[in-house]
Amino acid sequence: MSENPRILLVCESDKAVEEMTGRLGDQYQIEVVTSLMRGMALLRREAFEGVYVSGLHLRQAFELGRLLQNKEILEGMPDGVVMLDSENTILWANAQVRRWSHRDRLEGENFYKALHSPEILGPDFCPFHTALATGSASSSTLRTAEHQFYHVHAAPVFEPDQKFPHHLIVTIRDITREMMQKQKLAAIHQAGMELADLTPEELYQMSVQERIELLKSNILHFTKDLLNFEMVEIRILDPKTNRLETLLALGMEPEAAGRVLFAQPQNNGVTGFVAATGKSYLCEDTSEDPLYLEGASNAKSSLTVPLTLHDEVIGTFNVESPEPRAFSESDLQFLEIFTRDVAVALNTLELLVAEKASTAAESVEAIHSAVALPVDEILNEAVNVMERYIGHEPEVVERIQRILRNARDIKQVIQSVGKEMSPVQAHPQVTQVEAEEVQLRGRHILLVDEDSSVRSSAHALLERYGCIVETAPNGAQAIFMVRNLMDEGGYDVVLADIRLPDVSGFDFMLQLKEIMKVEPLPLILMTGFGYDPGHSIVNARKAGIKAVLYKPFRLDQLLKTVEEIANQPRRAADSPSKEVEND
């Protein structure tokens, strides 16, 4: 083997190579390369006594010389840096790349093999080829079999008198943490969509309670398997009482799960504080946190976030750990994202309950509306028949009274069954205050009008406020109805049109006075025209009637008038008023 010193000659000119070989060939061993990049790679692998660089490469040699002088900086960079040729062969690599590849030397190795043949995820699936072909930088993302992710940026290096580059400077950044975060966020989003996701067929077969249990099961599943939280407590805020009711608790002490908490910043622990302020709370050490109340046994840290829907707090989501400082800002971010979907799922469930309640209420109301007038006709016919047998056939009268009671019970049975059908008590939507509903609930009302649509509307309007409504098409039937109900307390209010087919409103009033014998008479007259040929309204006012409704009247007017008449104190009347007699 030759003992002559080795000289590296970087030169593309054959003439210059011949000249240097002839001048130094007897005294030195000359290694010729035509590219400065390859010369640098050779210097990395082998030892030379000197380097000769032609004038064409001198400027580039100066720049790369500065790069080599800062080699220690490149070696210590957290990102990887490699120099590649057009065959993706590594000419030089810094320490970070060598650590990732678990190799001490990488010169001469294929770049992709050095990084364990990663999958190219794009956006450029041939980043090195693109950079060399276009002369512009290109980027892409790589994923290894060990689920390591790298972002590579390839920048072409132009050499003198070369139209296209033949070498690349590639920087590599480890983005595994960022990609795992994105994947986890995507998984959390997908889990959120699956929390209460059911097909219409599945939904039809499940009760509301089964849907609630499914939601709770899904929440716990994703909380444990996706977020890796083992101790969980979810509470729902009752807006009426401001109390935080426990929806589910896993790993919590029974006393803690049953603890009464309110959405207040003081004296209600971290949960109360979060619900009151709408702010997340990271308790890094439970032994030093004044707000913390014991939840899970031996818990050393906790994380609590609000369940928020449309900027309103509807509950809290709390997780705990036996390790101090177990939760990071990333955990906080993930839990806040997850709880948005939990809040939506809970709201969807609440809407489902409300929808089923509304549907049941509508069904009950539809059934009730369909039978209301037929039941009234049964009542009318029954009392009409009973009038003929009173004083003559007690057994027949008794049987008819049973028919009347059963007919009146039909509507109550329908409403009772309807409440059992509803997952919650079905309250029809009303526009008036609760005080009006309470004042009218249980009031027995008789409406007398020839128009069946008016009688049907009376059921629909007044029964939603708890009234017990019966109707009659004329005065005679109404008198029978009033007389029949006297033994059971009678009607609280009677509404009658002033133009009944068989009697005027004033005459009907006089007949009621004879039967009911109370002052003031609980009668409301209704009129739909301005001209009163029989002067029923005038005569009735002279006789002391207090209430007249002019059609068409508003619902609030009807309710207010009925309430006033129903709540008037009454006394027994010995005889009709003199004013009526003298009229």
XYZ file of C-alpha atoms in Angstrom:
583
model
C 0.000 0.000 0.000
C 1.356 3.471 -0.901
C 2.773 5.523 1.977
C 2.455 8.809 0.047
C 0.246 11.455 1.705
C -3.275 11.652 0.389
C -4.559 14.754 -1.390
C -8.226 15.380 -2.217
C -8.692 17.104 -5.548
C -12.084 18.773 -6.184
C -12.071 19.650 -9.841
C -14.274 19.118 -12.913
C -11.692 20.032 -15.601
C -9.766 17.102 -17.094
C -6.955 19.487 -17.961
C -6.630 20.631 -14.362
C -6.679 17.017 -13.174
C -3.865 16.076 -15.585
C -1.844 19.116 -14.540
C -2.160 18.394 -10.814
C -1.539 14.687 -11.278
C 1.594 15.366 -13.297
C 2.844 17.881 -10.749
C 2.111 15.920 -7.569
C 1.574 12.357 -8.670
C 5.040 11.050 -7.676
C 4.894 12.485 -4.161
C 1.170 12.214 -3.246
C -1.724 9.862 -3.585
C -4.463 11.871 -5.316
C -8.243 11.249 -4.870
C -10.335 13.094 -7.474
C -13.990 14.105 -7.067
C -15.951 16.360 -9.377
C -18.380 17.679 -6.740
C -17.611 19.639 -3.610
C -20.484 17.860 -1.851
C -18.935 14.479 -2.527
C -15.603 15.857 -1.439
C -17.109 16.862 1.910
C -18.638 13.415 2.325
C -15.254 11.836 1.557
C -13.537 14.118 4.062
C -16.048 12.932 6.646
C -15.164 9.276 6.082
C -11.447 9.361 5.273
C -8.282 11.283 6.226
C -6.388 13.576 3.775
C -3.237 15.641 4.139
C -4.605 18.395 1.961
C -7.464 19.547 -0.240
C -7.184 21.231 -3.605
C -10.297 23.077 -4.846
C -10.522 24.504 -8.339
C -11.540 28.099 -8.939
C -15.005 27.061 -10.088
C -15.728 25.596 -6.636
C -13.852 28.185 -4.593
C -16.877 30.369 -3.710
C -18.988 27.372 -2.771
C -16.059 25.955 -0.797
C -15.932 29.159 1.203
C -19.649 28.923 2.086
C -19.436 25.243 2.964
C -16.279 25.910 4.908
C -18.237 28.298 7.095
C -20.872 25.569 7.468
C -18.218 23.096 8.614
C -16.773 25.638 11.032
C -20.215 25.746 12.668
C -20.441 21.949 12.726
C -20.737 21.942 16.489
C -23.868 24.051 16.213
C -25.377 21.660 13.687
C -24.362 18.685 15.801
C -26.180 20.093 18.805
C -29.390 21.072 17.000
C -32.613 19.395 18.192
C -33.627 19.037 14.540
C -31.903 16.684 12.129
C -29.753 17.936 9.234
C -28.455 15.809 6.368
C -26.737 16.409 3.040
C -27.997 14.177 0.226
C -26.991 13.498 -3.363
C -29.389 12.863 -6.225
C -29.639 9.179 -5.234
C -30.876 10.043 -1.715
C -27.517 8.920 -0.347
C -26.408 10.607 2.855
C -23.193 12.586 2.388
C -23.281 14.037 5.889
C -25.646 13.830 8.901
C -25.684 15.553 12.259
C -25.911 13.848 15.634
C -29.700 14.036 15.918
C -30.222 12.044 12.727
C -27.689 9.483 13.914
C -29.589 9.121 17.194
C -32.900 8.620 15.383
C -31.342 5.960 13.155
C -29.433 4.305 16.039
C -26.235 4.405 13.938
C -22.831 5.972 14.612
C -22.109 6.644 10.944
C -24.575 7.294 8.119
C -22.405 8.479 5.226
C -23.133 6.401 2.162
C -26.468 5.137 3.543
C -29.830 5.647 1.874
C -31.795 8.350 3.707
C -35.054 6.414 3.986
C -33.367 3.228 5.153
C -31.491 5.214 7.793
C -34.888 6.287 9.200
C -36.244 2.722 9.091
C -38.159 3.020 5.792
C -40.894 5.428 6.875
C -44.220 5.884 5.066
C -44.494 9.148 3.160
C -47.769 10.854 4.140
C -47.502 13.877 1.844
C -48.397 16.450 0.752
C -45.418 15.791 -1.563
C -44.879 12.070 -1.951
C -41.487 12.571 -3.669
C -40.082 15.626 -1.872
C -36.404 15.034 -2.769
C -37.114 14.364 -6.429
C -39.345 17.449 -6.574
C -36.685 19.692 -5.041
C -34.027 18.474 -7.482
C -36.319 18.627 -10.523
C -37.783 22.064 -9.831
C -34.888 23.709 -8.058
C -37.307 24.756 -5.289
C -37.705 23.589 -1.727
C -40.242 20.872 -0.981
C -41.724 19.408 2.199
C -43.487 16.279 3.369
C -44.382 14.217 6.433
C -42.966 10.787 7.263
C -44.294 8.114 9.622
C -42.219 5.194 10.875
C -43.456 1.779 11.905
C -42.851 2.832 15.531
C -45.359 5.681 15.041
C -42.713 8.376 14.954
C -43.575 11.324 12.718
C -41.034 13.562 10.964
C -41.424 16.699 8.889
C -38.747 16.955 6.197
C -37.774 20.100 4.299
C -35.491 19.606 1.279
C -33.615 22.624 -0.116
C -31.572 22.232 -3.353
C -27.891 23.246 -3.449
C -26.702 24.829 -6.716
C -23.089 24.315 -7.741
C -21.155 26.489 -10.212
C -21.963 26.071 -13.897
C -24.718 23.532 -13.129
C -28.185 24.174 -14.532
C -29.839 21.704 -12.172
C -28.886 20.903 -8.569
C -27.488 17.518 -7.665
C -27.454 17.845 -3.871
C -29.903 18.681 -1.108
C -29.731 20.061 2.392
C -32.555 18.357 4.294
C -33.774 19.397 7.719
C -35.845 16.919 9.723
C -38.104 17.837 12.642
C -39.713 15.340 15.015
C -43.439 16.187 15.028
C -44.613 13.025 16.790
C -46.102 14.925 19.731
C -47.975 17.322 17.450
C -49.347 14.516 15.291
C -50.417 12.483 18.314
C -52.198 15.563 19.625
C -54.031 15.981 16.323
C -54.952 12.303 16.217
C -56.220 12.455 19.779
C -58.260 15.563 19.015
C -59.752 13.816 15.991
C -60.521 10.752 18.119
C -62.143 12.938 20.783
C -64.260 14.647 18.147
C -65.325 11.291 16.723
C -66.104 10.008 20.206
C -68.218 13.100 20.846
C -70.298 12.401 17.766
C -70.782 8.791 18.865
C -71.847 9.609 22.432
C -75.570 9.589 21.746
C -75.605 8.461 18.134
C -78.364 5.982 17.379
C -80.237 4.999 14.275
C -83.974 5.760 14.159
C -84.656 2.037 14.500
C -82.501 1.787 17.632
C -84.043 4.925 19.067
C -87.535 3.593 18.500
C -86.729 0.457 20.478
C -85.112 2.235 23.445
C -86.771 3.958 26.347
C -85.513 7.304 27.597
C -83.926 5.622 30.613
C -82.114 3.169 28.340
C -80.868 6.101 26.266
C -79.586 7.790 29.435
C -77.745 4.642 30.490
C -76.212 4.289 27.021
C -74.980 7.883 27.130
C -73.466 7.396 30.583
C -71.795 4.177 29.439
C -70.317 5.862 26.369
C -69.038 8.804 28.389
C -67.250 6.486 30.805
C -65.884 4.351 27.974
C -64.302 7.250 26.104
C -63.145 8.935 29.301
C -61.243 5.812 30.352
C -59.991 4.488 27.017
C -59.369 7.738 25.155
C -58.533 10.252 27.849
C -57.126 7.693 30.310
C -59.057 9.078 33.279
C -60.176 6.497 35.835
C -61.948 8.668 38.432
C -64.852 10.637 36.996
C -67.789 12.630 38.307
C -70.364 14.466 36.203
C -72.959 16.751 37.739
C -75.887 18.484 36.036
C -77.042 21.947 37.091
C -80.694 22.374 38.025
C -81.390 25.993 36.977
C -84.382 26.286 39.303
C -82.592 25.268 42.508
C -78.993 26.038 41.421
C -78.149 22.569 42.711
C -75.589 20.306 41.018
C -77.144 16.858 40.717
C -74.856 13.833 40.236
C -75.334 12.203 36.833
C -72.582 9.595 37.177
C -69.617 8.895 39.418
C -66.787 6.416 38.890
C -64.103 5.854 41.495
C -65.626 8.441 43.847
C -66.400 7.907 47.502
C -70.171 7.369 48.080
C -70.244 10.299 50.498
C -68.671 12.543 47.860
C -71.027 11.409 45.092
C -74.028 12.068 47.362
C -72.733 15.411 48.634
C -75.119 18.327 48.115
C -73.394 20.979 46.018
C -74.598 24.252 44.566
C -73.238 26.441 41.783
C -71.627 28.884 44.185
C -67.966 30.006 44.321
C -67.677 29.544 48.099
C -68.250 26.551 50.367
C -69.099 24.205 47.494
C -65.677 22.943 46.539
C -64.023 23.128 43.161
C -67.178 21.828 41.464
C -69.329 24.658 42.828
C -66.663 27.205 41.889
C -66.411 25.933 38.296
C -70.201 25.850 37.879
C -70.554 29.383 39.269
C -67.714 30.973 37.293
C -67.742 28.890 34.117
C -63.952 28.542 34.354
C -61.908 25.341 34.349
C -59.889 24.564 37.467
C -56.654 22.576 37.694
C -55.900 21.416 41.226
C -52.276 20.262 41.188
C -52.080 19.267 44.857
C -55.280 18.575 46.772
C -53.522 18.876 50.144
C -52.681 22.514 49.467
C -55.819 23.648 47.644
C -58.370 25.440 49.863
C -61.243 24.828 47.427
C -60.835 21.078 47.125
C -63.344 18.763 48.812
C -62.508 15.057 48.956
C -63.927 13.159 45.997
C -61.959 10.036 45.161
C -60.126 8.204 47.910
C -56.476 9.319 48.214
C -56.815 11.748 45.288
C -53.774 14.016 45.034
C -54.821 16.143 42.037
C -57.983 16.960 40.117
C -59.177 18.636 36.963
C -62.664 20.157 36.676
C -64.195 21.826 33.629
C -67.673 23.285 33.052
C -70.213 21.616 30.813
C -71.185 24.549 28.611
C -73.906 24.847 26.003
C -74.506 28.100 24.114
C -72.282 29.930 26.620
C -74.402 28.700 29.537
C -73.117 26.305 32.201
C -75.302 23.203 32.398
C -73.046 21.131 34.662
C -69.488 20.085 35.551
C -67.077 17.323 34.561
C -64.498 16.349 37.179
C -61.590 13.871 36.982
C -59.142 12.986 39.752
C -55.835 11.136 40.161
C -53.934 9.538 43.055
C -50.780 11.254 41.753
C -49.980 14.909 42.477
C -49.675 17.161 39.418
C -51.018 14.357 37.247
C -52.800 16.645 34.778
C -51.201 18.873 32.161
C -52.444 21.744 30.041
C -52.967 19.209 27.252
C -55.263 17.181 29.529
C -57.179 20.366 30.242
C -57.495 21.123 26.541
C -58.622 17.594 25.687
C -61.193 17.492 28.484
C -62.623 20.897 27.533
C -63.054 19.725 23.943
C -64.632 16.441 25.028
C -67.054 18.138 27.416
C -68.421 20.320 24.617
C -69.655 17.167 22.931
C -70.859 15.775 26.262
C -72.917 18.934 26.792
C -74.413 18.641 23.308
C -75.226 14.960 23.905
C -76.901 15.774 27.218
C -78.880 18.541 25.561
C -79.912 16.168 22.780
C -81.122 13.736 25.424
C -83.050 16.499 27.178
C -84.643 17.497 23.874
C -85.541 13.856 23.302
C -87.278 13.694 26.681
C -89.078 16.960 25.954
C -90.023 15.752 22.488
C -91.450 12.510 23.838
C -93.316 14.443 26.530
C -94.661 16.861 23.931
C -95.590 14.024 21.593
C -97.385 12.199 24.387
C -99.156 15.400 25.400
C -100.211 16.046 21.819
C -101.442 12.464 21.494
C -103.435 12.730 24.701
C -104.873 16.077 23.635
C -105.807 14.674 20.218
C -107.566 11.686 21.800
C -109.248 13.903 24.339
C -110.442 16.337 21.650
C -111.866 13.459 19.641
C -113.963 12.123 22.535
C -114.819 15.411 24.285
C -117.970 16.265 22.345
C -119.232 12.647 22.108
C -118.869 12.371 25.889
C -120.781 15.644 26.253
C -123.551 14.218 24.063
C -123.698 11.145 26.318
C -124.022 13.451 29.321
C -126.715 15.530 27.612
C -128.762 12.490 26.572
C -128.348 10.820 29.954
C -129.549 13.818 31.980
C -132.390 14.318 29.498
C -133.553 10.741 30.059
C -133.023 10.999 33.803
C -135.290 14.085 33.982
C -138.172 11.920 32.811
C -137.656 9.278 35.508
C -136.899 11.492 38.519
C -139.571 10.789 41.162
C -140.892 7.760 39.272
C -138.187 5.158 38.778
C -135.396 5.489 41.407
C -133.582 2.419 40.090
C -133.443 3.835 36.558
C -132.273 7.199 37.879
C -129.525 5.496 39.868
C -128.330 3.573 36.816
C -128.292 6.726 34.712
C -126.279 8.509 37.400
C -123.692 5.715 37.188
C -123.563 6.261 33.423
C -122.992 9.964 34.015
C -120.177 9.318 36.485
C -118.515 6.847 34.126
C -118.811 9.235 31.203
C -117.213 12.019 33.227
C -114.449 9.634 34.285
C -113.540 8.869 30.677
C -111.724 12.167 30.167
C -109.866 11.839 33.454
C -108.784 8.316 32.529
C -107.435 9.547 29.190
C -105.376 12.232 30.914
C -104.088 9.791 33.544
C -103.010 7.291 30.885
C -101.391 10.128 28.952
C -99.252 11.084 31.942
C -98.070 7.497 32.267
C -97.144 7.497 28.573
C -94.948 10.553 29.010
C -91.324 10.168 30.231
C -91.904 13.344 32.199
C -95.165 14.992 33.153
C -96.586 16.381 29.940
C -97.399 20.037 30.386
C -98.985 21.712 27.349
C -97.326 24.947 26.397
C -99.144 27.937 27.825
C -98.478 31.632 27.624
C -99.973 32.748 30.929
C -98.356 32.802 34.330
C -98.525 29.756 36.600
C -100.758 31.618 39.049
C -103.602 31.609 36.521
C -103.185 27.905 35.885
C -103.284 27.144 39.607
C -106.412 29.312 40.113
C -108.290 27.481 37.375
C -107.135 23.946 38.047
C -110.042 21.692 38.998
C -112.720 24.278 38.230
C -115.900 22.738 36.791
C -117.132 24.741 33.787
C -120.222 24.404 31.565
C -120.288 26.047 28.130
C -123.607 26.450 26.330
C -123.502 27.195 22.610
C -125.240 25.815 19.537
C -121.975 25.943 17.509
C -120.073 22.651 17.930
C -116.756 24.346 16.997
C -117.186 26.730 19.925
C -117.892 23.825 22.260
C -114.825 21.964 20.968
C -112.647 25.078 21.381
C -113.784 25.414 24.981
C -112.382 21.966 25.725
C -109.109 22.721 23.941
C -108.548 26.131 25.546
C -109.743 25.660 29.104
C -108.736 22.081 29.793
C -105.059 22.847 29.202
C -105.310 25.012 32.337
C -106.732 22.184 34.407
C -110.420 23.013 34.051
C -113.072 20.291 33.845
C -115.191 21.316 30.867
C -118.617 20.087 29.812
C -120.852 21.530 27.099
C -124.489 21.703 26.023
C -126.015 22.790 22.672
C -129.063 24.614 24.090
C -130.611 26.053 27.211
C -132.800 23.091 28.096
C -129.936 20.619 28.040
C -127.814 23.064 30.035
C -130.497 23.354 32.735
C -130.629 19.544 32.994
C -126.810 19.446 33.289
C -126.790 22.108 36.014
C -129.544 20.388 37.974
C -127.819 17.017 37.738
C -124.500 18.312 39.104
C -125.970 20.284 42.021
C -125.529 17.379 44.452
C -121.798 17.228 43.591
C -121.172 20.937 44.144
C -122.371 22.286 40.827
C -120.489 24.217 38.147
C -118.079 26.954 39.164
C -118.755 28.913 35.974
C -121.387 28.730 33.219
C -120.623 30.372 29.860
C -123.629 30.843 27.564
C -124.295 32.491 24.232
C -127.041 35.140 24.434
C -128.795 33.633 21.398
C -129.411 29.979 22.195
C -131.705 28.052 19.837
C -134.420 27.607 22.445
C -134.029 30.535 24.845
C -132.463 33.988 25.132
C -129.456 34.612 27.288
C -131.498 36.639 29.772
C -134.187 33.975 30.119
C -131.465 31.362 30.565
C -130.081 33.508 33.357
C -133.452 33.576 35.121
C -133.729 29.791 34.922
C -130.257 29.404 36.423
C -131.225 31.665 39.306
C -134.143 29.410 40.130
C -131.898 26.346 40.190
C -128.610 27.572 41.678
C -130.039 30.088 44.190
C -126.663 31.832 44.785
C -125.504 35.414 44.551
C -123.707 36.492 42.482
C -124.699 34.036 39.764
C -121.575 32.386 38.216
C -122.716 33.169 34.651
C -120.796 34.677 31.759
C -122.786 35.706 28.694
C -121.107 35.677 25.269
C -122.250 37.735 22.311
C -120.945 37.925 18.781
C -123.044 40.771 17.359
C -123.598 44.431 18.155
C -127.416 44.553 17.842
C -129.303 42.885 20.705
C -132.980 42.742 19.615
C -134.131 41.006 22.784
C -132.125 43.324 25.011
C -130.614 40.273 26.742
C -127.404 42.039 27.653
C -129.204 45.151 28.950
C -131.679 43.123 31.022
C -128.976 40.842 32.348
C -126.884 43.798 33.457
C -129.882 45.266 35.234
C -130.346 41.899 36.935
C -126.820 42.029 38.270
C -124.718 39.966 35.839
C -121.085 40.980 36.056
C -119.457 39.369 33.036
C -120.011 39.689 29.292
C -117.536 38.532 26.619
C -117.708 39.921 23.118
C -116.706 37.526 20.360
C -114.077 37.125 19.133
C -112.327 37.442 22.473
C -108.680 36.792 23.304
C -107.614 33.804 25.356
C -106.265 35.990 28.153
C -109.644 37.776 28.356
C -111.447 34.443 28.631
C -109.074 33.166 31.323
C -109.210 36.364 33.345
C -113.020 36.510 33.237
C -113.471 32.839 34.111
C -111.007 33.177 36.977
C -112.781 36.231 38.383
C -116.214 34.605 38.278
C -114.956 31.274 39.654
C -113.262 32.948 42.617
C -116.134 35.233 43.653
C -117.510 34.500 47.128
C -121.186 33.447 46.970
C -124.117 33.533 49.316
C -127.520 31.911 49.172
C -130.251 33.902 47.390
C -133.783 33.657 48.824
C -135.602 34.981 45.803
C -134.972 36.578 42.402
C -133.959 40.211 42.554
C -136.688 42.848 42.445
C -134.947 44.506 39.553
C -135.573 41.426 37.468
C -139.210 41.216 38.522
C -139.906 44.847 37.638
C -138.175 44.669 34.283
